[in-house]
Structures are given as structure tokens and as C-alpha cells.
mmCIF file of C-alpha atoms in Angstrom:
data_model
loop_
_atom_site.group_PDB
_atom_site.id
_atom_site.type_symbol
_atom_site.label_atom_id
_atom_site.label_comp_id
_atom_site.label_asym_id
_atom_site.label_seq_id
_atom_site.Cartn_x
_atom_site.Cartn_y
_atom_site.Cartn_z
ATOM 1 C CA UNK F 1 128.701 102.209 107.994
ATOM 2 C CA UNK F 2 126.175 103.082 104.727
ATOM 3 C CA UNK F 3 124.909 100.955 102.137
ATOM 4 C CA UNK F 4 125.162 102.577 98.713
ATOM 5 C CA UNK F 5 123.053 100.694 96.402
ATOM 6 C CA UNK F 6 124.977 100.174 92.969
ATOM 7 C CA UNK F 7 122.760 102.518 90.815
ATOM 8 C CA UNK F 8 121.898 105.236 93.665
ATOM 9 C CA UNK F 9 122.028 108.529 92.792
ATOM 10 C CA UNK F 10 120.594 110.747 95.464
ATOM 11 C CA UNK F 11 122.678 111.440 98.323
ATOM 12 C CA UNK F 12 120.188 111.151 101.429
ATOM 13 C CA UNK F 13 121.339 108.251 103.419
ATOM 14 C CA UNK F 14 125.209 108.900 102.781
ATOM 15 C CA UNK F 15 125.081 112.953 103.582
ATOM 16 C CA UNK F 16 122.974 111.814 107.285
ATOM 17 C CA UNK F 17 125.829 109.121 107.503
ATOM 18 C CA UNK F 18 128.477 111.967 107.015
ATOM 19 C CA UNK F 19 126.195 114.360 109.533
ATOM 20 C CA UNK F 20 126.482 111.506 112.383
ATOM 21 C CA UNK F 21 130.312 111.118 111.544
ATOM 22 C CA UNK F 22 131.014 115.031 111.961
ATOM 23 C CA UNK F 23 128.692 114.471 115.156
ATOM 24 C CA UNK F 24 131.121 112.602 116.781
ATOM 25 C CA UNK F 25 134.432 112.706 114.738
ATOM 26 C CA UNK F 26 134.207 109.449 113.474
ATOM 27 C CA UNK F 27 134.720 107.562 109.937
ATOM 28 C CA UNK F 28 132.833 106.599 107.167
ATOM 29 C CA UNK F 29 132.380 103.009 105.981
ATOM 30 C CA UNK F 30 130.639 102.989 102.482
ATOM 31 C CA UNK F 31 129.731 99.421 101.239
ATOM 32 C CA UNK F 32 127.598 98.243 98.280
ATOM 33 C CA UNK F 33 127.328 95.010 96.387
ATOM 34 C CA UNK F 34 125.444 93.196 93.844
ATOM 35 C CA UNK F 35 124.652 89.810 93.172
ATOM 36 C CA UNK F 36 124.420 87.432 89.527
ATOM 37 C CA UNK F 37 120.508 87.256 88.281
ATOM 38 C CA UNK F 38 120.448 83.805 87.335
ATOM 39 C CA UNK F 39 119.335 83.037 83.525
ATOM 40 C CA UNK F 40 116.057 83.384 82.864
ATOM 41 C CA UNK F 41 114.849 80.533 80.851
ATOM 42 C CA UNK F 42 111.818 79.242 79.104
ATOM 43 C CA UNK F 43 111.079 76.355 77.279
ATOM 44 C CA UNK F 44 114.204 75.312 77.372
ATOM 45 C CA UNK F 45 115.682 78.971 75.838
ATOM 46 C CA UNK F 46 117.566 81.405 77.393
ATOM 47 C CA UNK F 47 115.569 84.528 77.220
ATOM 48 C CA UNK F 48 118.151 86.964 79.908
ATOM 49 C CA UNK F 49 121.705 86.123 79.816
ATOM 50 C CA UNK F 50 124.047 87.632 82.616
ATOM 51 C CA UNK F 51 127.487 87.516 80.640
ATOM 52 C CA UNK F 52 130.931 88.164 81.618
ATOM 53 C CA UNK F 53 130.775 91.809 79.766
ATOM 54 C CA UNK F 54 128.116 92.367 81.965
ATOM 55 C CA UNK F 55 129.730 91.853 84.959
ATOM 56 C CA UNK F 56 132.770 93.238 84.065
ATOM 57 C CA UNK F 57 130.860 96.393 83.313
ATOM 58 C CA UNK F 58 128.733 96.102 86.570
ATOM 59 C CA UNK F 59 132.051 96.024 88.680
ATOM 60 C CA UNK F 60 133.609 98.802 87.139
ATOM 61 C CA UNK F 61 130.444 101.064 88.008
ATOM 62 C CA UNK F 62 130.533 99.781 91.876
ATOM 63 C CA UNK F 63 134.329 100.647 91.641
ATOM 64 C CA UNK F 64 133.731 104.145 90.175
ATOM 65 C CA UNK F 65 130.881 104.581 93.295
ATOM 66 C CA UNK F 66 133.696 105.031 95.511
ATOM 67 C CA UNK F 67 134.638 108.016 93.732
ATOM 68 C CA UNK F 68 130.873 109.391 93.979
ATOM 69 C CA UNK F 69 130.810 108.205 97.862
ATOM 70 C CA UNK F 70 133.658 109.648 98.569
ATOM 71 C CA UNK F 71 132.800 113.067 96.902
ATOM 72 C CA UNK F 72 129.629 113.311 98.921
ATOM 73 C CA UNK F 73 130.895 111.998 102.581
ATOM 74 C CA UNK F 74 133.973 114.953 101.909
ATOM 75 C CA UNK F 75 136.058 114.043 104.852
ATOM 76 C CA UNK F 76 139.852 113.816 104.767
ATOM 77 C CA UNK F 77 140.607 110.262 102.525
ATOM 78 C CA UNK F 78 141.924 108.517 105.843
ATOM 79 C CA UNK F 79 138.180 109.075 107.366
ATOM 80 C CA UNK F 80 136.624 107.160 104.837
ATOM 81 C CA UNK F 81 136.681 103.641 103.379
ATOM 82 C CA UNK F 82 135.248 101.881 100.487
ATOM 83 C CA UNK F 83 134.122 97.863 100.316
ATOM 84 C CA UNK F 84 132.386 96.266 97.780
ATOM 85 C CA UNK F 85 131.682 92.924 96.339
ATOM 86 C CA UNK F 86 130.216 90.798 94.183
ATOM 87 C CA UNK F 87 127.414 89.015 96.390
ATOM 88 C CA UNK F 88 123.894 89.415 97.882
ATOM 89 C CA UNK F 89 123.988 93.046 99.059
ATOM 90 C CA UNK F 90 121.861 91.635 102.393
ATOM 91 C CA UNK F 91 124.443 89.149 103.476
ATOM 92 C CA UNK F 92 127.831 90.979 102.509
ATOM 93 C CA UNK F 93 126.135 94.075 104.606
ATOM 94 C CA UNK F 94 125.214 92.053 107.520
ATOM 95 C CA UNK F 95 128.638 90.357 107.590
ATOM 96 C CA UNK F 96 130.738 93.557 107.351
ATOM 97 C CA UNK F 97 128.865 95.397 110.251
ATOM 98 C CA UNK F 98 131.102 93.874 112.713
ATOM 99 C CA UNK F 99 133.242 96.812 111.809
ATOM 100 C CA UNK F 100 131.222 99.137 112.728
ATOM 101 C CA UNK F 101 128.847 100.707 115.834
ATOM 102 C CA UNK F 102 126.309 101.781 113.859
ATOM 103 C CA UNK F 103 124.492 101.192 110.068
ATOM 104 C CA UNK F 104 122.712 104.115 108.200
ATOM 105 C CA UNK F 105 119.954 102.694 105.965
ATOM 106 C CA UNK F 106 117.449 104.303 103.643
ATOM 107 C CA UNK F 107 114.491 103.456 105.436
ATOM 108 C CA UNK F 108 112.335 103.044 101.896
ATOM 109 C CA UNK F 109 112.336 99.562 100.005
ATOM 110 C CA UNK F 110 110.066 99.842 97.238
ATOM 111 C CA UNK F 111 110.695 97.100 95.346
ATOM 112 C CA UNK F 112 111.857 93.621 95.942
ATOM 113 C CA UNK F 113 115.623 93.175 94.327
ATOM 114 C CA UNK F 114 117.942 91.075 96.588
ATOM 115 C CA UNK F 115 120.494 91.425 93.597
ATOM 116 C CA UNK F 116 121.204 95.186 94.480
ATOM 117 C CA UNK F 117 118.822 96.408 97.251
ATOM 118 C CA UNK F 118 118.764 96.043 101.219
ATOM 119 C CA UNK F 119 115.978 94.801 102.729
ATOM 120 C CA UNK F 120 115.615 97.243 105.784
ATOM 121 C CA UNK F 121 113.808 94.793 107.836
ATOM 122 C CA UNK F 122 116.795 91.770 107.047
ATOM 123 C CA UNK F 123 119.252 93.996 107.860
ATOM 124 C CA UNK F 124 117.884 95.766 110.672
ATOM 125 C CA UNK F 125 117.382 91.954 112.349
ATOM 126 C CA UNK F 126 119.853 90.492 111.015
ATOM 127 C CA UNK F 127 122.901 92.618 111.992
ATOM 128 C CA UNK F 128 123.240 92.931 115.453
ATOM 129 C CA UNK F 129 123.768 96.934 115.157
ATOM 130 C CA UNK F 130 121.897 99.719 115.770
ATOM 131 C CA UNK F 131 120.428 100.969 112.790
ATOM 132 C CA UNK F 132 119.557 104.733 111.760
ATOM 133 C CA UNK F 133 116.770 104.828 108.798
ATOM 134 C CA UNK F 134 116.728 107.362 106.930
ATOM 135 C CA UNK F 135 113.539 108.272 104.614
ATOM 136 C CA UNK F 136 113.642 109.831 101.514
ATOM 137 C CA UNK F 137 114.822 114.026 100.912
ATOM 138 C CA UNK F 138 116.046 113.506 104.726
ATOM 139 C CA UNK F 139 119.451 114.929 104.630
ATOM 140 C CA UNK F 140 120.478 115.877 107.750
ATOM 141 C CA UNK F 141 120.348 114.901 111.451
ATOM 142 C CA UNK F 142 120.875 117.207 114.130
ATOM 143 C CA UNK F 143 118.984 114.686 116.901
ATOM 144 C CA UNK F 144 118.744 117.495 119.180
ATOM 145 C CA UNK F 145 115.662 116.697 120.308
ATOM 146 C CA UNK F 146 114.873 113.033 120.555
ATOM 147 C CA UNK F 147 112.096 110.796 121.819
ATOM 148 C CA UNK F 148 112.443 107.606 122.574
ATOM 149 C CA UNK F 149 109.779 105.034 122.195
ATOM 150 C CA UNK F 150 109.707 102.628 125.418
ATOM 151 C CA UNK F 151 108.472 99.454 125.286
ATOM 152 C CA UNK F 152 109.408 97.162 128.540
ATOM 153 C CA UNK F 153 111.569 94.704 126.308
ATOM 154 C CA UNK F 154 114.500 93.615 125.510
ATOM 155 C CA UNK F 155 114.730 95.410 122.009
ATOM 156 C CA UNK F 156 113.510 98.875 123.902
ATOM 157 C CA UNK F 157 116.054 98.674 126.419
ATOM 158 C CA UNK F 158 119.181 98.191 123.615
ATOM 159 C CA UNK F 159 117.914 100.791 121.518
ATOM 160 C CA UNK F 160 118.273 103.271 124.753
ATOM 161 C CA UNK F 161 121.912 101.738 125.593
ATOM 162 C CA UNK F 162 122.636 101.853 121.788
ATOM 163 C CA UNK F 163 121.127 105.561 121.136
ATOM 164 C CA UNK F 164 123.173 107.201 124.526
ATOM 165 C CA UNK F 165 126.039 108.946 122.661
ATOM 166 C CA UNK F 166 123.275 110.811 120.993
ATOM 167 C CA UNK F 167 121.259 111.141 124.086
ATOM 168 C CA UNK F 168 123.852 112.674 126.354
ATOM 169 C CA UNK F 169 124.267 115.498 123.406
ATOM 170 C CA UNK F 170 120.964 116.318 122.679
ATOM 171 C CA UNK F 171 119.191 119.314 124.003
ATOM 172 C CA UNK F 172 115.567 117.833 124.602
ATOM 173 C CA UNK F 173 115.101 113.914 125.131
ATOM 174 C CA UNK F 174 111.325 112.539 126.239
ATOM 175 C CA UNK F 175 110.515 109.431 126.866
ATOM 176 C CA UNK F 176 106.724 107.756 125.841
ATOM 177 C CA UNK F 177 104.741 105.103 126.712
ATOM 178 C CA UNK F 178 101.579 104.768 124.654
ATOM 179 C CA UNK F 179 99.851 101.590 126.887
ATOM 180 C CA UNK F 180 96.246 100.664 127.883
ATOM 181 C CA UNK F 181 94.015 102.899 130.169
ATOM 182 C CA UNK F 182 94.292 100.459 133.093
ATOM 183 C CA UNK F 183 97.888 100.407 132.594
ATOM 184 C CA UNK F 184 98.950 103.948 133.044
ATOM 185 C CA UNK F 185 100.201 103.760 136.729
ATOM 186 C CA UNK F 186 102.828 100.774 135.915
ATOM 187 C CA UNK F 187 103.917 102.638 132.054
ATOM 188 C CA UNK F 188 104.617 105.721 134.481
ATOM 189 C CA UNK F 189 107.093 103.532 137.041
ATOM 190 C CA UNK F 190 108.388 102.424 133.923
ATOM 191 C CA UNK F 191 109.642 105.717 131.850
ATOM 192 C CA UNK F 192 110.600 107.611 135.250
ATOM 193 C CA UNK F 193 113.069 104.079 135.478
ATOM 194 C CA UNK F 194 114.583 104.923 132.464
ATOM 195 C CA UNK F 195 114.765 108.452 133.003
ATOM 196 C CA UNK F 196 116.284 107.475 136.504
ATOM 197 C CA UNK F 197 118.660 105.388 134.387
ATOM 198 C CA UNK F 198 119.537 107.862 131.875
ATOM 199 C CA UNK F 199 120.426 110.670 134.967
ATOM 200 C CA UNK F 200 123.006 108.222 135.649
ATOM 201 C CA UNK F 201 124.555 108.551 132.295
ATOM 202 C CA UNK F 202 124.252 112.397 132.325
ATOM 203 C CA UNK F 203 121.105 112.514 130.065
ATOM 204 C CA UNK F 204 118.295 115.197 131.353
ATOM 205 C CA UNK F 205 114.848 113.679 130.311
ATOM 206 C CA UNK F 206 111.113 114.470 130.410
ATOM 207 C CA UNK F 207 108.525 111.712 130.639
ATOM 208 C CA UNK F 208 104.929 111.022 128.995
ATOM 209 C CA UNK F 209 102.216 108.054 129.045
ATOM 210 C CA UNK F 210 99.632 108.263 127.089
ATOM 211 C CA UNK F 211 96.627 105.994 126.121
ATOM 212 C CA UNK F 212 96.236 103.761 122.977
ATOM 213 C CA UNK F 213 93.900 105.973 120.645
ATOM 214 C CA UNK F 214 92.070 104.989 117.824
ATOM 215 C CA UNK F 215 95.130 105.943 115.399
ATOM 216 C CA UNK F 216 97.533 103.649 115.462
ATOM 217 C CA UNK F 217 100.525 103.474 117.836
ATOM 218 C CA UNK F 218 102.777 104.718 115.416
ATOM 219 C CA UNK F 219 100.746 107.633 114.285
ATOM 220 C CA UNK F 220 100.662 108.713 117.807
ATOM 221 C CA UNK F 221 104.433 108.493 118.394
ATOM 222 C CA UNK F 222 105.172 110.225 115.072
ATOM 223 C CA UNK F 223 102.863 113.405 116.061
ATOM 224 C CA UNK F 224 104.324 113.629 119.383
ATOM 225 C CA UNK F 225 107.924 113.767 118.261
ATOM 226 C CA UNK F 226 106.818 116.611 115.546
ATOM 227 C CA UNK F 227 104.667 118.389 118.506
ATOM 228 C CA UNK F 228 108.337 118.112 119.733
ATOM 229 C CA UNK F 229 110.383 119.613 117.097
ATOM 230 C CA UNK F 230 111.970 116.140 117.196
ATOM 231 C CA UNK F 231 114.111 114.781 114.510
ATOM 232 C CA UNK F 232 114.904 111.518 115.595
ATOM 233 C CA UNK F 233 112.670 108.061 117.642
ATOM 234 C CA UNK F 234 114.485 105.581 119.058
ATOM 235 C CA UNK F 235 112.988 102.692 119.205
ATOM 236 C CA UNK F 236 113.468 98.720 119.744
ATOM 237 C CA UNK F 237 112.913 97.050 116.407
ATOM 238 C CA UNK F 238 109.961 94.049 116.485
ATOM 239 C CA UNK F 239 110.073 91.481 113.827
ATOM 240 C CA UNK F 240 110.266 88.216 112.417
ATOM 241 C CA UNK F 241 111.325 85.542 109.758
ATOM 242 C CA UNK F 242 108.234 84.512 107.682
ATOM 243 C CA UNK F 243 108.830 81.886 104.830
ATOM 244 C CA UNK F 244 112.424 83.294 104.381
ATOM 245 C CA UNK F 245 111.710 86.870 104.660
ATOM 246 C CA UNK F 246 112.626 89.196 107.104
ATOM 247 C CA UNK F 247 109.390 91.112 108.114
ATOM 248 C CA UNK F 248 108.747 93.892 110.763
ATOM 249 C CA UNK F 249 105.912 94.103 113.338
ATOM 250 C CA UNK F 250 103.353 96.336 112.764
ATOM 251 C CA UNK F 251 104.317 99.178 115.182
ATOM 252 C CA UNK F 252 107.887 99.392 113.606
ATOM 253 C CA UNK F 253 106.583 99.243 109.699
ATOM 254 C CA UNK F 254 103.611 101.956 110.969
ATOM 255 C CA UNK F 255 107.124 103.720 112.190
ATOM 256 C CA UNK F 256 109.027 103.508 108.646
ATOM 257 C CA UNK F 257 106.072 104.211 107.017
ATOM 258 C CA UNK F 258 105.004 107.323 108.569
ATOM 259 C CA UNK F 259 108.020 108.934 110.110
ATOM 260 C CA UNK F 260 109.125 111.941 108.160
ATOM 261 C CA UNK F 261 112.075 111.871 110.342
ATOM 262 C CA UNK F 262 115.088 109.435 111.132
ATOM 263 C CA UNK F 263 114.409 106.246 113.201
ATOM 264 C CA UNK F 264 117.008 104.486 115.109
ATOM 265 C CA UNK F 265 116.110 101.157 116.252
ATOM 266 C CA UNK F 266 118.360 98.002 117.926
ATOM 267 C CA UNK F 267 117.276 94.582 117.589
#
């Protein structure tokens, strides 16, 4: 499944979406959705008006996307569906994952607009999917080479269950701990685990540890995995709900901030 926002143009998201279906001969679900501004008034005056032509216009442009969406996935018609709606894009995306095993995101959310935008962090923790995010002029994702980012929780350990069907076909897969000096003996029981774990699914992995530096965490990760010629981190995905908003821990946003790559993460 990809979310299209209503007035997207550029084809990043849906062409890595299309990339992962080839990948594994799968289908495309394309959704999108908007929701009614409410009237903006002051002093008693209506100074923005949604009106019906406006929303008649508004759904004929989210019908017409399908025609665009399907144009750029370019698999055979019975490969690809369409959904849309009129409602919050956050909560009509969240509920319609349940038919499907994975989301594709774009992985930049520059301005606040729950009307027509997703929220990567809501969805991310909200959907009970794994989630690829995909930043922007990212196109395509061969995940040949992959590195996964362990953490000894819960969120790690789904992301590596989630992420297998792309470990067992890639090429290169490396597993990193970045932990505190006086922890390097346990973070190295803890990656050869995993990679113990992942020879019993067929996947051939290398192991590092390394030490927290004064760059942060995510910095760290995101040189490693272009030292190896990576093109995708998995990752568990850390965050909260803060006054109503979904928000992301600081090792995950340092991730979607810096990554010039594709993350997938499982929360």
C-alpha cells in the first residue's frame, strides 16, 4: 500500500512502491484522501468558505489520481487498486492497512496539513505495519545490501521479522549495535543472536558494535550503511503521543532526517 497525497505530483514514493511490488510479484494498493477545512471565521464573518463546488471539484481530482497512479505503478490493471475518500488522510490510511503487509510513505512532512498530508510519525505508530520511507528524488530500491539497526527491544526485533522477505534476497545484510564502551561485550552476544537467528531463516549476515561517538546515533548508522553501499536500514520505530500528536524519538527523526536512503521501520 502507498499514500498519494491529493495534489502530488512527483512520482518517488509510488515508483519505490512499484520497485518492491516487481520485487516480489505482488500488487499495488494506492490510497489518498482529504478531509473538509472547517470555515474560517472572524468576528462573526466567514472569511474561507469550503462549498459544495469545492468539494465536488476536489473529488473529481482524487478520482482522476487513479488514472495518474495507475500510469506510474504500470502493472497489468488486476495488480493494482485504487481507494479514496473523503476523510482525514491519517485515519482512512491507518484503517485501510489491514489490507496490506507493508505501507510505502514519503518519509518528508514539511508542513503540518491533516486535511491532505500523512503524518509519517502517526502513521508509522499508528498502523501496525511495517513501513518503508522513502525521502525525496529516491526512486528506486534494490535493498541489496541492507543494515539493520539493532536495538534489544521489542520494536527492533519486529522490524527484523517484518524486513525478512527482503533479507533472505539481499546480497549483503550487517547487523549494528552502536552502545556504550562498557557495553560492547553484551551488544556483541546480542547481534551474533540475531545473526544466529537469521541463519535459521536462510539469511547470511555480518556483524558490527561500535561505540556511541560524539555524532549522533543516527549519523553514525547512516555513514555506515553508505560505507556499505547500502540502500536500505531497518530499524524499530521509537515514539510517542504528545498532546495529540504523534512524535518520533530522537534516534528515528535523526534517521528520517539524515538518511539519503529508504528506512523501513515496525512499530
Amino acid at each position: 500500500m502507498v499514500y498519494v497525497e491529493p495534489a502530488q505530483q512527483a512520482e518517488e514514493q509510488v515508483s519505490v512502491a512499484r520497485a518492491i511490488a516487481a520485487k516480489f510479484d505482488a500488487s499495488v494498493i494506492g490510497v489518498s484522501a482529504f478531509a473538509i477545512e472547517p470555515d474560517f471565521v472572524a468576528e462573526g464573518v466567514i472569511i474561507q468558505e469550503t462549498t459544495t463546488e469545492d468539494i465536488r471539484r476536489m473529488k473529481a481530482e482524487l478520482a482522476e489520481k487513479e488514472r495518474w497512479f495507475r500510469e506510474v505503478v504500470g502493472l497489468p490493471a488486476e495488480r493494482v487498486e485504487w481507494r479514496w475518500d473523503v476523510e482525514y488522510p491519517l485515519g482512512f490510511l491507518a484503517s485501510e492497512a489491514r489490507a496490506a503487509d507493508l505501507v510505502v510513505l514519503k518519509s518528508t512532512y514539511r508542513k503540518v496539513d491533516p486535511y491532505h498530508l500523512v503524518d509519517p510519525a502517526g502513521a508509522v505508530l499508528r498502523m501496525g505495519r511495517p513501513t518503508v520511507l522513502v525521502p525525496e528524488h529516491v526512486r528506486e530500491l534494490q535493498a541489496d545490501r541492507v543494515v539493520i539497526g539493532w536495538k534489544d527491544t521489542r520494536e527492533a526485533r519486529l522490524a527484523v521479522h517484518d524486513a525478512l522477505p527482503f533479507l533472505k534476497q539481499a546480497s549483503q545484510v550487517t547487523i549494528v549495535e552502536i552502545c556504550a564502551s562498557d557495553e560492547q561485550d553484551l551488544a556483541r552476544r546480542r547481534v551474533r543472536d540475531v545473526a544466529k537467528h537469521l541463519r535459521g531463516h536462510g539469511v547470511k549476515s555480518e556483524t558490527d558494535v561500535r561505540v556511541h561517538m560524539a555524532e549522533s546515533d543516527a549519523h553514525q548508522l547512516v555513514r555506515l550503511a553508505k560505507e556499505n553501499g547500502a540502500d536500505l536500514i531497518v530499524t524499530g520505530a521509537y515514539g510517542h503521543s504528545r498532546l495529540g500528536e504523534w512524535v518520533f524519538g530522537g534516534m528515528t527523526r535523526g534517521l528520517l532526517d539524515e538518511a539519503p536512503f529508504c528506512l523501513m521501520m515496525s512499530h
